[in-house]
PDB file of C-alpha atoms in Angstrom:
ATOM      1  CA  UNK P   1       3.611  -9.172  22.966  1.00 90.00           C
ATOM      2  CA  UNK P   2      -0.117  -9.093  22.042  1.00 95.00           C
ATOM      3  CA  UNK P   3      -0.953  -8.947  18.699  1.00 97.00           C
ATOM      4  CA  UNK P   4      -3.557  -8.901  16.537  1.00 98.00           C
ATOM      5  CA  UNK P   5      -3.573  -9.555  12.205  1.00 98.00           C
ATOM      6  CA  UNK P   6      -6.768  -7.481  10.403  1.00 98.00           C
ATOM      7  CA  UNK P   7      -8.313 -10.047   7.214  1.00 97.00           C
ATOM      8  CA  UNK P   8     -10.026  -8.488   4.074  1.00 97.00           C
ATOM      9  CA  UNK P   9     -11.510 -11.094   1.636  1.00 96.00           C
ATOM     10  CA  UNK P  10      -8.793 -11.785  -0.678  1.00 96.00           C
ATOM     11  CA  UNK P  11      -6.206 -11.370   1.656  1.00 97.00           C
ATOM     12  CA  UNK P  12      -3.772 -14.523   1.542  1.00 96.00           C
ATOM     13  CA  UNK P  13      -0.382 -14.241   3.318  1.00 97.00           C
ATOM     14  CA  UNK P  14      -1.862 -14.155   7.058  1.00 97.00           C
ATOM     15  CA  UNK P  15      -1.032 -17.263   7.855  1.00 97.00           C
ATOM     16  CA  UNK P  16       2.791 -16.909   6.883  1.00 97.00           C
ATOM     17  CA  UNK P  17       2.306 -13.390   9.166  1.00 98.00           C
ATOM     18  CA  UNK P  18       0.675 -15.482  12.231  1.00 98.00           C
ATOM     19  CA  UNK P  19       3.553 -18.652  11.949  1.00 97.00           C
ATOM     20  CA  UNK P  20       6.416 -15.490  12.165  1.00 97.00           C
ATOM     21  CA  UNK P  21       4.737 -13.987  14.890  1.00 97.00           C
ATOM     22  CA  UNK P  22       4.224 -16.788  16.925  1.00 97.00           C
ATOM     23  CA  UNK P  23       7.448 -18.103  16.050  1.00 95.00           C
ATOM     24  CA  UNK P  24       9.349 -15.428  17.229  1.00 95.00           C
ATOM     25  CA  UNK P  25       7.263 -13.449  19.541  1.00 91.00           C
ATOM     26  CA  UNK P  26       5.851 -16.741  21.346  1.00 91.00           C
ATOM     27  CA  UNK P  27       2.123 -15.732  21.570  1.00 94.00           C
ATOM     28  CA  UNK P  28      -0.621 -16.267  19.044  1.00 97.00           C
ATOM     29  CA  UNK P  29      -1.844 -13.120  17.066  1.00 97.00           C
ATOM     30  CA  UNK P  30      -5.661 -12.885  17.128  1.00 98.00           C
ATOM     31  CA  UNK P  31      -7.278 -12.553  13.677  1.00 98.00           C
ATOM     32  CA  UNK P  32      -9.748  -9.499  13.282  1.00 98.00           C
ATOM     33  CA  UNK P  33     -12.528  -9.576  10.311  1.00 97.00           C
ATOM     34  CA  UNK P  34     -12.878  -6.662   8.481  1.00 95.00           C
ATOM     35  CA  UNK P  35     -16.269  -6.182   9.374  1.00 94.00           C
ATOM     36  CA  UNK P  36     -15.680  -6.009  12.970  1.00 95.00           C
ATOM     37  CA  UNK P  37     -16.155  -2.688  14.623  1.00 95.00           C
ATOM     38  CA  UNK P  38     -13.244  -3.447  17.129  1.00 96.00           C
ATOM     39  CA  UNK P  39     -10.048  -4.564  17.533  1.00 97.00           C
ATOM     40  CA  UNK P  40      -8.649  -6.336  20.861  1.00 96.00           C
ATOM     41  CA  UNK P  41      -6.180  -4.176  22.801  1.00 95.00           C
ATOM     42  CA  UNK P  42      -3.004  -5.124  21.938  1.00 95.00           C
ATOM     43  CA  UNK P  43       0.555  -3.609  21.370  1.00 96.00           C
ATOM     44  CA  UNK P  44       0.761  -4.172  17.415  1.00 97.00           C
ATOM     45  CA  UNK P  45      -1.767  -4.670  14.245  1.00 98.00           C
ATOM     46  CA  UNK P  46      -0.435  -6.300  11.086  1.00 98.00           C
ATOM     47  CA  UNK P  47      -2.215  -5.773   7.989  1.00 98.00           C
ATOM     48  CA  UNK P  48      -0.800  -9.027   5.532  1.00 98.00           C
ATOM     49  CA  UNK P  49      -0.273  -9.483   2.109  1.00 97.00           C
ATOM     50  CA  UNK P  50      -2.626 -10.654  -0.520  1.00 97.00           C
ATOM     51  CA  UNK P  51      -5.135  -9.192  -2.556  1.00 97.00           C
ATOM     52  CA  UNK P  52      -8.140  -7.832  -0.943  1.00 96.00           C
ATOM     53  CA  UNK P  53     -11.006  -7.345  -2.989  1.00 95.00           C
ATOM     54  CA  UNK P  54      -9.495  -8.777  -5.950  1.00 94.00           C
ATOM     55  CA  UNK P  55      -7.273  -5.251  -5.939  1.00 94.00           C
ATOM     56  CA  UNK P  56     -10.513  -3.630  -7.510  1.00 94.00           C
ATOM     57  CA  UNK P  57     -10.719  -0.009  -8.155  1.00 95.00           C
ATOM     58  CA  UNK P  58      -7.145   0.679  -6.986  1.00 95.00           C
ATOM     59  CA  UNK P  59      -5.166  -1.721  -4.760  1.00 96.00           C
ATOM     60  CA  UNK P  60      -6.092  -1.696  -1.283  1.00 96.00           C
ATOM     61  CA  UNK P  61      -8.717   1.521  -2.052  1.00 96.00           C
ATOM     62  CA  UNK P  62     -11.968  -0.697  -0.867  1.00 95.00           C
ATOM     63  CA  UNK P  63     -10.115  -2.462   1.896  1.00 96.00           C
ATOM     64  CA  UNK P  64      -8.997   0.777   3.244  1.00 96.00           C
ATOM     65  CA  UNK P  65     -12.902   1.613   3.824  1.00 94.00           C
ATOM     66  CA  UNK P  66     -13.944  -1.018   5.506  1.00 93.00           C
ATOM     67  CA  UNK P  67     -15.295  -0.816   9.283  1.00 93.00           C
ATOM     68  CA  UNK P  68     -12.073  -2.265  10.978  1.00 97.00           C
ATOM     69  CA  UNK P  69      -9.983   0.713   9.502  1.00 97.00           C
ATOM     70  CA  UNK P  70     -11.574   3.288  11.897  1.00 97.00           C
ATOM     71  CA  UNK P  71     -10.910   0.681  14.925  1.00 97.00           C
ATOM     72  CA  UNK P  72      -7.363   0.434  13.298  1.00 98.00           C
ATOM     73  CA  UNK P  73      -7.000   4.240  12.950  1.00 98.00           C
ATOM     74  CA  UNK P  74      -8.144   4.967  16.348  1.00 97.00           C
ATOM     75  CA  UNK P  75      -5.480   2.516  18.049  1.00 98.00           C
ATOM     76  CA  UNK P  76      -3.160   3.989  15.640  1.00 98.00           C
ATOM     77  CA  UNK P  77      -3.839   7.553  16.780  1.00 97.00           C
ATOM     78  CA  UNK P  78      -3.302   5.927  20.691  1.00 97.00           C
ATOM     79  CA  UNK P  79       0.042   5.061  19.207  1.00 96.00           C
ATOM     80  CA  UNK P  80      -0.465   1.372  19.070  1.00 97.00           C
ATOM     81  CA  UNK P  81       2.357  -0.303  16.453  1.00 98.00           C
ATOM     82  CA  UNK P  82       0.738  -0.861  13.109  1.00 98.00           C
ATOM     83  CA  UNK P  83       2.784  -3.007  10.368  1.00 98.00           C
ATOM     84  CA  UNK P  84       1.554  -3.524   6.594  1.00 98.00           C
ATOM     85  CA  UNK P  85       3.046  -5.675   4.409  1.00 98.00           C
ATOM     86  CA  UNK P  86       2.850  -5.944   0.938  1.00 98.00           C
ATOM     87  CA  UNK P  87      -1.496  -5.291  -0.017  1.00 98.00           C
ATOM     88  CA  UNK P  88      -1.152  -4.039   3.627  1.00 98.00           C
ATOM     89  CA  UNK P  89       1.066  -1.491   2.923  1.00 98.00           C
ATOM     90  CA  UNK P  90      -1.392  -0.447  -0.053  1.00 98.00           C
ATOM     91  CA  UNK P  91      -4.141  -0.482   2.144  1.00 98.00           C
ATOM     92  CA  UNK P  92      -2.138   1.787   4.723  1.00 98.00           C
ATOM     93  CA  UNK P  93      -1.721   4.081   2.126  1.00 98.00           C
ATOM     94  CA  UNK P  94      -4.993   4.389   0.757  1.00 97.00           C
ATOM     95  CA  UNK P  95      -6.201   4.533   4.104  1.00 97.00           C
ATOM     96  CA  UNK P  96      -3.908   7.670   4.760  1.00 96.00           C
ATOM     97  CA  UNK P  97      -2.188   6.601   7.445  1.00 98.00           C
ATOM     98  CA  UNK P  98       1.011   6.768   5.275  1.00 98.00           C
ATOM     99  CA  UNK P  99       1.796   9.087   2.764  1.00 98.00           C
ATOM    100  CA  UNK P 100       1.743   8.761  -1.239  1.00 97.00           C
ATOM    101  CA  UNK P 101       1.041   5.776  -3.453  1.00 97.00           C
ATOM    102  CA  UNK P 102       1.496   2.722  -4.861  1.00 97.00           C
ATOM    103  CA  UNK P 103       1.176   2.240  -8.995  1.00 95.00           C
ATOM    104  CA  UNK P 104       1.602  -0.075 -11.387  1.00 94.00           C
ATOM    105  CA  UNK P 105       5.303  -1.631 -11.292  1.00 96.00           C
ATOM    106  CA  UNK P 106       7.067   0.369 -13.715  1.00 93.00           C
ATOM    107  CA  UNK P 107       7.609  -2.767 -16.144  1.00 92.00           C
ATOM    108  CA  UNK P 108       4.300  -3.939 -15.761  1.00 91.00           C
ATOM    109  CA  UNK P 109       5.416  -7.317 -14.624  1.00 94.00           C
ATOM    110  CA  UNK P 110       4.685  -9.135 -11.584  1.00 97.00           C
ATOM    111  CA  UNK P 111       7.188  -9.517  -9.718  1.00 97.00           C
ATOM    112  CA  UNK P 112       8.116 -12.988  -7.713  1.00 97.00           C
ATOM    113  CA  UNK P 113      11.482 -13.004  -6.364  1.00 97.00           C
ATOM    114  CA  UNK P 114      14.393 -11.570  -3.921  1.00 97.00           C
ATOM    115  CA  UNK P 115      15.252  -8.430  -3.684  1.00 98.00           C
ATOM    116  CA  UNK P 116      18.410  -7.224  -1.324  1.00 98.00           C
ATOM    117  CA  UNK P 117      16.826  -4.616   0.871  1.00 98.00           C
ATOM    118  CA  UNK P 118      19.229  -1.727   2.845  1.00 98.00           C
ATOM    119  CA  UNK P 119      18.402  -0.964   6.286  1.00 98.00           C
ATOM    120  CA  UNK P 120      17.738   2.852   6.367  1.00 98.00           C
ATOM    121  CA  UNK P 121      16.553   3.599   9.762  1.00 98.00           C
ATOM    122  CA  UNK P 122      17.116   1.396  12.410  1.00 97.00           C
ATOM    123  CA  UNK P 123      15.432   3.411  15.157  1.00 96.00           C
ATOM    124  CA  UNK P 124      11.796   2.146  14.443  1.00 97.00           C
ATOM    125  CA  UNK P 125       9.958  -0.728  16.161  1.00 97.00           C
ATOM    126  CA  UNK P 126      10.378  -3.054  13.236  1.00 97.00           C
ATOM    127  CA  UNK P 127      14.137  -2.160  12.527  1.00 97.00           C
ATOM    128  CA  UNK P 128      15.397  -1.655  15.951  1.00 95.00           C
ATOM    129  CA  UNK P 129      17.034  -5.316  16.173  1.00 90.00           C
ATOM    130  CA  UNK P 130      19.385  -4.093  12.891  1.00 96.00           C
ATOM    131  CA  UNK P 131      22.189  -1.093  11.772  1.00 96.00           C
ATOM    132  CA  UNK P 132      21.514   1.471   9.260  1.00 97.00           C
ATOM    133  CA  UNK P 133      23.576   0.022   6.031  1.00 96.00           C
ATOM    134  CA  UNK P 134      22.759  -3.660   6.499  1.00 97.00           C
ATOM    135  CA  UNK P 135      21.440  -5.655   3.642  1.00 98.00           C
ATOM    136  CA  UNK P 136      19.015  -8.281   3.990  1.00 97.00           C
ATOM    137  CA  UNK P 137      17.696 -10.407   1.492  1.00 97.00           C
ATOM    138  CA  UNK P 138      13.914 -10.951   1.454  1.00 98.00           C
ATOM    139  CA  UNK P 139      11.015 -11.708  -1.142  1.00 98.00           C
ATOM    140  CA  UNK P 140       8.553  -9.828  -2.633  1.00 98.00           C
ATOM    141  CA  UNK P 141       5.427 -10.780  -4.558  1.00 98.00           C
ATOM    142  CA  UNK P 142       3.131  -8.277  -6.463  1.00 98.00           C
ATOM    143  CA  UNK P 143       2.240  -6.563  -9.231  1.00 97.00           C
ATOM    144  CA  UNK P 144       1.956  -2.776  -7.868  1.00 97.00           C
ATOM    145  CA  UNK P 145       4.931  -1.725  -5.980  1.00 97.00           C
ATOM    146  CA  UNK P 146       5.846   0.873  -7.919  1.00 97.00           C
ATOM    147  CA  UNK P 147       6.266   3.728  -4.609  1.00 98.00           C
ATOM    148  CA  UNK P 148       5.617   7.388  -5.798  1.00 96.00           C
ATOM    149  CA  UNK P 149       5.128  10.894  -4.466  1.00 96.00           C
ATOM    150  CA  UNK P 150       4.934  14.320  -4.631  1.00 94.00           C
ATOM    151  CA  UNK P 151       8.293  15.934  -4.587  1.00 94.00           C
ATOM    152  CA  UNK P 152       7.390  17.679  -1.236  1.00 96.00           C
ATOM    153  CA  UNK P 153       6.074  14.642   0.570  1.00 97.00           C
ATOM    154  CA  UNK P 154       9.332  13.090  -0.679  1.00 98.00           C
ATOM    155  CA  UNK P 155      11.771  15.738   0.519  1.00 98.00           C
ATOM    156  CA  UNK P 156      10.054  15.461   3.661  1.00 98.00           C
ATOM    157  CA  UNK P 157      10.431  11.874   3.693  1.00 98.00           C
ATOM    158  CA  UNK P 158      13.845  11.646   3.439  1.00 98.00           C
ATOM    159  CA  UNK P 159      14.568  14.515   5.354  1.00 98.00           C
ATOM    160  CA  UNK P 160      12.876  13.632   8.318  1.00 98.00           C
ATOM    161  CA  UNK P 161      14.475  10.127   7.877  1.00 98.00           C
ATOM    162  CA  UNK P 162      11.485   8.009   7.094  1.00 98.00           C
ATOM    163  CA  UNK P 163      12.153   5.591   4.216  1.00 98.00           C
ATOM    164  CA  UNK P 164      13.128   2.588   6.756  1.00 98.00           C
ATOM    165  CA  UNK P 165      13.917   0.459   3.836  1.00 98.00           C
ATOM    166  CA  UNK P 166      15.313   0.636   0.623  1.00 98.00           C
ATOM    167  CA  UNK P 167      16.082  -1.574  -2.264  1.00 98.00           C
ATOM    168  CA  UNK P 168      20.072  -1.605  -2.484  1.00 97.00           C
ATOM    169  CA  UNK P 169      21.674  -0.854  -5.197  1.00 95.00           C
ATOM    170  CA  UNK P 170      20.855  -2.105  -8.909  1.00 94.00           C
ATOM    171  CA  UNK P 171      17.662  -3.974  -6.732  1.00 95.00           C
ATOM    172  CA  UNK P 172      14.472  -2.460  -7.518  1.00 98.00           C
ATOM    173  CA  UNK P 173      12.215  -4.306  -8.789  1.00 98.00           C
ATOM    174  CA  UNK P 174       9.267  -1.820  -9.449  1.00 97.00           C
ATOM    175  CA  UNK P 175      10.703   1.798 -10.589  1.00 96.00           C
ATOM    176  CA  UNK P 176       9.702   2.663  -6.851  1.00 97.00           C
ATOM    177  CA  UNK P 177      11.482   6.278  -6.596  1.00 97.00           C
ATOM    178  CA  UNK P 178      14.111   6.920  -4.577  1.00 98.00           C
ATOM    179  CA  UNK P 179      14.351   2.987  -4.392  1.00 98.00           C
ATOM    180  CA  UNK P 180      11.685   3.536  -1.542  1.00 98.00           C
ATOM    181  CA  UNK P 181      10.428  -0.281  -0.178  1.00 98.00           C
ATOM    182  CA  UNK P 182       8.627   1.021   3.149  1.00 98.00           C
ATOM    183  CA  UNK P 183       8.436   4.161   5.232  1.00 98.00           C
ATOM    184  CA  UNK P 184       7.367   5.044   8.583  1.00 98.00           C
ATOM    185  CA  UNK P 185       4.490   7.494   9.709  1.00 98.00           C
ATOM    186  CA  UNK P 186       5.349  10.788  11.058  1.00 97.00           C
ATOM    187  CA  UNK P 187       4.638   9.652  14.705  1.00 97.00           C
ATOM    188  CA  UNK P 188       6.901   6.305  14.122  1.00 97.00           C
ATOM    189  CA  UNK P 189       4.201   4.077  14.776  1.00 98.00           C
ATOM    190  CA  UNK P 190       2.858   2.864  11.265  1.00 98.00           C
ATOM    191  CA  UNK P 191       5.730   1.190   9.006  1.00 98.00           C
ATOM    192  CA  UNK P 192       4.480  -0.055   5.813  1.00 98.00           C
ATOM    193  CA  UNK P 193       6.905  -1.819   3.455  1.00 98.00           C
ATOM    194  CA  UNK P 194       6.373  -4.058   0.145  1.00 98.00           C
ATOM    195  CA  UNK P 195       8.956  -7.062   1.083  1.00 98.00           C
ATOM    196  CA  UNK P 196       7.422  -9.913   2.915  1.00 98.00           C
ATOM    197  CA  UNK P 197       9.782 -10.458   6.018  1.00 98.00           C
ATOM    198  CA  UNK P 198       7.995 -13.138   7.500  1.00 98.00           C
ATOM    199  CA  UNK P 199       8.870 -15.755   4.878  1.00 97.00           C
ATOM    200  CA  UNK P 200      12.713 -14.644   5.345  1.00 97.00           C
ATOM    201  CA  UNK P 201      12.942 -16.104   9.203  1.00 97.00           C
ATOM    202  CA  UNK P 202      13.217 -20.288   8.984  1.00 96.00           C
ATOM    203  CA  UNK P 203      15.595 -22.038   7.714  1.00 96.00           C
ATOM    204  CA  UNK P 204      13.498 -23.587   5.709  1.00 95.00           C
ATOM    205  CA  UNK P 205      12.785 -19.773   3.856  1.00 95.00           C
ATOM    206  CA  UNK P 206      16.531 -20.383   2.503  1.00 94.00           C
ATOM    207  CA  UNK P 207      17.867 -17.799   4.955  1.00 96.00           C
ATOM    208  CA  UNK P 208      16.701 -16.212   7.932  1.00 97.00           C
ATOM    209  CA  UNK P 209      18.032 -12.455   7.241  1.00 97.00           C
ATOM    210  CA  UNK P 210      14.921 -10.969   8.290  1.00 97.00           C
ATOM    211  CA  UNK P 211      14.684 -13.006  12.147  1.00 97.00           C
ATOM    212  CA  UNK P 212      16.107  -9.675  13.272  1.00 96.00           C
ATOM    213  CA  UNK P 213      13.247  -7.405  12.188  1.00 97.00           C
ATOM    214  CA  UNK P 214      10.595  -9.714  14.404  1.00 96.00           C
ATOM    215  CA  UNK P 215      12.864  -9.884  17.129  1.00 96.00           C
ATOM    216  CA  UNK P 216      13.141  -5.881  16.882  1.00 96.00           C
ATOM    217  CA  UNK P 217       9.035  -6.005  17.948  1.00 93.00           C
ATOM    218  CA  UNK P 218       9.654  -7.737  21.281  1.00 89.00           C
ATOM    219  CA  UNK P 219      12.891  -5.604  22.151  1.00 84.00           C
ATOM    220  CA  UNK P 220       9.994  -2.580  21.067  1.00 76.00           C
ATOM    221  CA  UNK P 221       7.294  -4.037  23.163  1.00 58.00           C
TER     222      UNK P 221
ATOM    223  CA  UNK Y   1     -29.318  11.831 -12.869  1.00 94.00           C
ATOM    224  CA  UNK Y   2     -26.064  10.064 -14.424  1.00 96.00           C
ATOM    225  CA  UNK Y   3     -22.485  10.962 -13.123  1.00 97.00           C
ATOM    226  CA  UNK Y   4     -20.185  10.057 -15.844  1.00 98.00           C
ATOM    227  CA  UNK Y   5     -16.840  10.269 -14.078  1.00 98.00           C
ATOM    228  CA  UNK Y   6     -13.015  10.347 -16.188  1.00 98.00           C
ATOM    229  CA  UNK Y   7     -10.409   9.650 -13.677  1.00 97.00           C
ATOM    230  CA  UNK Y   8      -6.394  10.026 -15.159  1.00 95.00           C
ATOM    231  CA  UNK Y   9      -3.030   9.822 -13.955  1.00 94.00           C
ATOM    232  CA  UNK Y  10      -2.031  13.552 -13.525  1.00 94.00           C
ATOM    233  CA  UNK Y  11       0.317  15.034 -15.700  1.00 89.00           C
ATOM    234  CA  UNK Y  12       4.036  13.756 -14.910  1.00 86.00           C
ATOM    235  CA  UNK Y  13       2.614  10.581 -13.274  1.00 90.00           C
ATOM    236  CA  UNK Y  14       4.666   7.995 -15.278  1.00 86.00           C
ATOM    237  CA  UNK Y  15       2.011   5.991 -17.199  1.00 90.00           C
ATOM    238  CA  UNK Y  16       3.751   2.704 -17.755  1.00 87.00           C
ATOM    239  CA  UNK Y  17       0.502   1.106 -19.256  1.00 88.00           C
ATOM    240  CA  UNK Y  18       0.041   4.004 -21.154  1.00 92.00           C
ATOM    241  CA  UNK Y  19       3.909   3.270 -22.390  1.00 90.00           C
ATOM    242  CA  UNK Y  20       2.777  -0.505 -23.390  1.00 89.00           C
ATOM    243  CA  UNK Y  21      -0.100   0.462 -25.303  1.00 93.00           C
ATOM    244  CA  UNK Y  22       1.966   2.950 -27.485  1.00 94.00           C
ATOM    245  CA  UNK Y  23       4.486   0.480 -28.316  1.00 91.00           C
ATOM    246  CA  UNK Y  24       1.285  -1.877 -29.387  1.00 92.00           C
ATOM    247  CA  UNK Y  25       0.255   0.796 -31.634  1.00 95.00           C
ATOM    248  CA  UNK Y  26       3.733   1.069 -33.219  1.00 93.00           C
ATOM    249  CA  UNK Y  27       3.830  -2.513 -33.777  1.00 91.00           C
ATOM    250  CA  UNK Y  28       0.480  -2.477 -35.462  1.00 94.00           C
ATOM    251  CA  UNK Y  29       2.070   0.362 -37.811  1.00 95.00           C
ATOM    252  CA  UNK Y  30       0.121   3.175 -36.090  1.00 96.00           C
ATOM    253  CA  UNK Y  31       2.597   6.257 -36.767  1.00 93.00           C
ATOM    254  CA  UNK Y  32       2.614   9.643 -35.407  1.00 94.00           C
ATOM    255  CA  UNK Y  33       1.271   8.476 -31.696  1.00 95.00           C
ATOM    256  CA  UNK Y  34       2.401  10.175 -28.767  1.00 94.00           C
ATOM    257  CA  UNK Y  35       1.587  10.545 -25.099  1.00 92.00           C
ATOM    258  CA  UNK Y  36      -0.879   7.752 -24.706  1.00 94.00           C
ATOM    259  CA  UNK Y  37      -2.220   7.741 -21.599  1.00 93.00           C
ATOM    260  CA  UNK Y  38      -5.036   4.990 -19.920  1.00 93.00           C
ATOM    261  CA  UNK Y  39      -7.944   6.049 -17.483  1.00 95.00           C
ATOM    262  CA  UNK Y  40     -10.684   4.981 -15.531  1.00 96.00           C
ATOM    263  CA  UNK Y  41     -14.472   5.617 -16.853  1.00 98.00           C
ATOM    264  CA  UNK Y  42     -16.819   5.233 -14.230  1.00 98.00           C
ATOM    265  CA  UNK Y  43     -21.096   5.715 -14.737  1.00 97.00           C
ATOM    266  CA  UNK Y  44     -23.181   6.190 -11.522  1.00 97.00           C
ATOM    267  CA  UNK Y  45     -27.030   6.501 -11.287  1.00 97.00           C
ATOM    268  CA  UNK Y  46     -27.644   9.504  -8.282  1.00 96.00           C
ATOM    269  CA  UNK Y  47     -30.681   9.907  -6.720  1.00 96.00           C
ATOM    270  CA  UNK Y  48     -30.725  13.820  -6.877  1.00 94.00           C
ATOM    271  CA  UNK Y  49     -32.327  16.518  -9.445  1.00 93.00           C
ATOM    272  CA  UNK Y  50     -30.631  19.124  -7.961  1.00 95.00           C
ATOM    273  CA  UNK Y  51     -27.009  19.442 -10.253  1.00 95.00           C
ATOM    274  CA  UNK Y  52     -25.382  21.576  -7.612  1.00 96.00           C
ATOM    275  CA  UNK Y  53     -26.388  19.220  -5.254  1.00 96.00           C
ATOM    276  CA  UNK Y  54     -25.237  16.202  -6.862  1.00 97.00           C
ATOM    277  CA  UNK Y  55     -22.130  17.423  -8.221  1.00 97.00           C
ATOM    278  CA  UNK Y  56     -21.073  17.888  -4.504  1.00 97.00           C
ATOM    279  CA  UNK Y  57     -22.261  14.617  -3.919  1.00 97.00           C
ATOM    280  CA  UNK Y  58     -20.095  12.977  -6.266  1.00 98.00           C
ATOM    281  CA  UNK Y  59     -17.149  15.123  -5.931  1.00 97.00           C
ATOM    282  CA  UNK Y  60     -16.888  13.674  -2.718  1.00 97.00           C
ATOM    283  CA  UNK Y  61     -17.218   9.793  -3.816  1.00 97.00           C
ATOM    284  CA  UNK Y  62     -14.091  11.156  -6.221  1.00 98.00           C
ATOM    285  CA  UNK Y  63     -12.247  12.508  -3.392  1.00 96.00           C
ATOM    286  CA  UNK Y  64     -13.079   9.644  -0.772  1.00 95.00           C
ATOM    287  CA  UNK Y  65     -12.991   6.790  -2.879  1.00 96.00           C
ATOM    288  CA  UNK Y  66     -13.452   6.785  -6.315  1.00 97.00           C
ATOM    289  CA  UNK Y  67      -9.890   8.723  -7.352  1.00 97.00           C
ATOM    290  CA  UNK Y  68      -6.368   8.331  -5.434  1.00 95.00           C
ATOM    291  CA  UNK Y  69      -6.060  12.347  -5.976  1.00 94.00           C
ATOM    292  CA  UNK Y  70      -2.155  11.782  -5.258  1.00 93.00           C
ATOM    293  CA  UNK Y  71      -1.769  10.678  -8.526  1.00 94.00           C
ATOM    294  CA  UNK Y  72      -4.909  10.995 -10.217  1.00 96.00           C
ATOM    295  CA  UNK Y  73      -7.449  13.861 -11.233  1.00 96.00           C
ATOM    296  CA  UNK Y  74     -10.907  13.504 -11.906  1.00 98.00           C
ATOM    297  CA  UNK Y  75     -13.776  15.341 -14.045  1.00 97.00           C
ATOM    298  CA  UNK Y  76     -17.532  14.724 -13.552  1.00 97.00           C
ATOM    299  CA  UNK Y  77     -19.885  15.055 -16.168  1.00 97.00           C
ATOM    300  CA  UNK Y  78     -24.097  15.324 -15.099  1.00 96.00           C
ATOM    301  CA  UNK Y  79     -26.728  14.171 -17.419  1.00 93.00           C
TER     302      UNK Y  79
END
């Protein structure tokens, strides 16, 4: 599986995203600079955690302009597998690649710790390795979570069976409604989500719950 | 000419720092506060004498950049 990992200044958690991809996919992901103007062809673009551009303005709103996004958008329209994680999924969103928004977590508290996350929709390319109903644990790490949107966009979501992840029960740490902790484009190819996965897969992490969810992206590939 | 842009959460848009800043109020013995609500002020210099012309201008930076308009609204003031 080729793969390639998109850095913003201020990003910080690509390395963790480059050891989990090479560790379970077996090839190295090739980093991309937001300034270039392309990205190599390859079957999946991860946009990491962190804070790019010191989360000015709104989170993710000047990373989501930057020249890599329209090489990013135009592999995403080509249906190549795009997964943002935590500032990435921000930056997905502001981008408008995925629908509604990320605010302020609803008890204004940063929040550094595990959360048990329900499997929602195990038909996607980052869930396919797992059941709807299982519960992972995994970690998550910021300060604006907090998912929201319209009611439409949110009857649509779960109608059309797009949050891929929720926090379970008596879990959320951010006021995120619906419990929402990542969703999946309308075409199936962009998942965004605010739990980091890749430091859930070593032994070392405490617990490798979230193994399967890499895995899922070769069985996809 | 100056834009002198007010972005806000939109109405129902839970306002959690708005929340904190209410209870700071209280605590200082501010009665009778409700609804307080925190924004974004933003000042821009715009290379244009035409108004019409530069209010399109900026209502554009609001939409592309400047406001998330899925939560937020925007007014733009000329001078």
């Amino acid at each position: 599986m080729k793969s390639a990992i998109v850095l913003f200044p201020g990003i910080n958690r690509e390395r963790d995203m480059f050891k989990a991809l090479t560790a379970v996919g077996g090839t190295e992901p090739k980093f991309v600079w937001h300034t270039e103007s392309e990205i190599p062809e390859c079957d999946l673009i991860v946009v990491p955690g962190g804070f790019s551009y010191g989360d000015y303005l709104r989170c993710g709103a000047i990373a989501a302009r930057c020249p890599v996004m329209a090489a990013l958008r135009r592999h995403a329209d080509h249906g190549v597998r795009v997964l943002g994680v935590c500032n990435g999924f921000q930056i997905l969103i502001e981008a408008g690649l995925l629908p509604g928004a990320l605010m302020r977590n609803a008890n204004l508290r940063f929040v550094c710790k595990h959360v048990r996350l329900s499997i929602e929709n195990s038909s996607t390319f980052f869930t396919l390795g797992m059941s709807v109903g299982d519960v992972v644990s995994c970690p998550v790490a910021h300060g604006d979570g907090n998912f929201f949107a319209d009611p439409d966009t949110l009857e649509r979501l779960e109608k059309d069976n797009r949050v891929v992840f929720r926090y379970a029960e008596g879990s959320n740490p951010n006021g995120s409604i619906n419990d929402i902790a990542g969703i999946v484009n309308e075409a199936g190819n962009v998942v965004g989500m605010m739990p980091h996965p890749e430091n859930m897969i070593e032994p070392l992490h405490g617990a490798t719950d979230c193994r399967p969810l890499f895995e899922s992206l070769l069985n996809a590939a | 000419m100056k834009a002198k842009i007010k972005i806000t959460l939109k109405r129902g848009v839970l306002d959690p720092q708005g929340k904190a800043i209410e209870g700071a109020l209280a605590s200082l013995s501010f009665t009778g506060v409700d609804n307080v609500r925190q924004g974004k002020y933003i000042e821009l210099e715009i290379d244009e004498t035409d108004k019409t012309k530069a209010k399109a201008k900026v209502d554009a930076m609001c939409q592309k950049l400047l406001a998330n308009t899925v939560i937020e609204n925007y007014e733009v003031d000329l001078v």
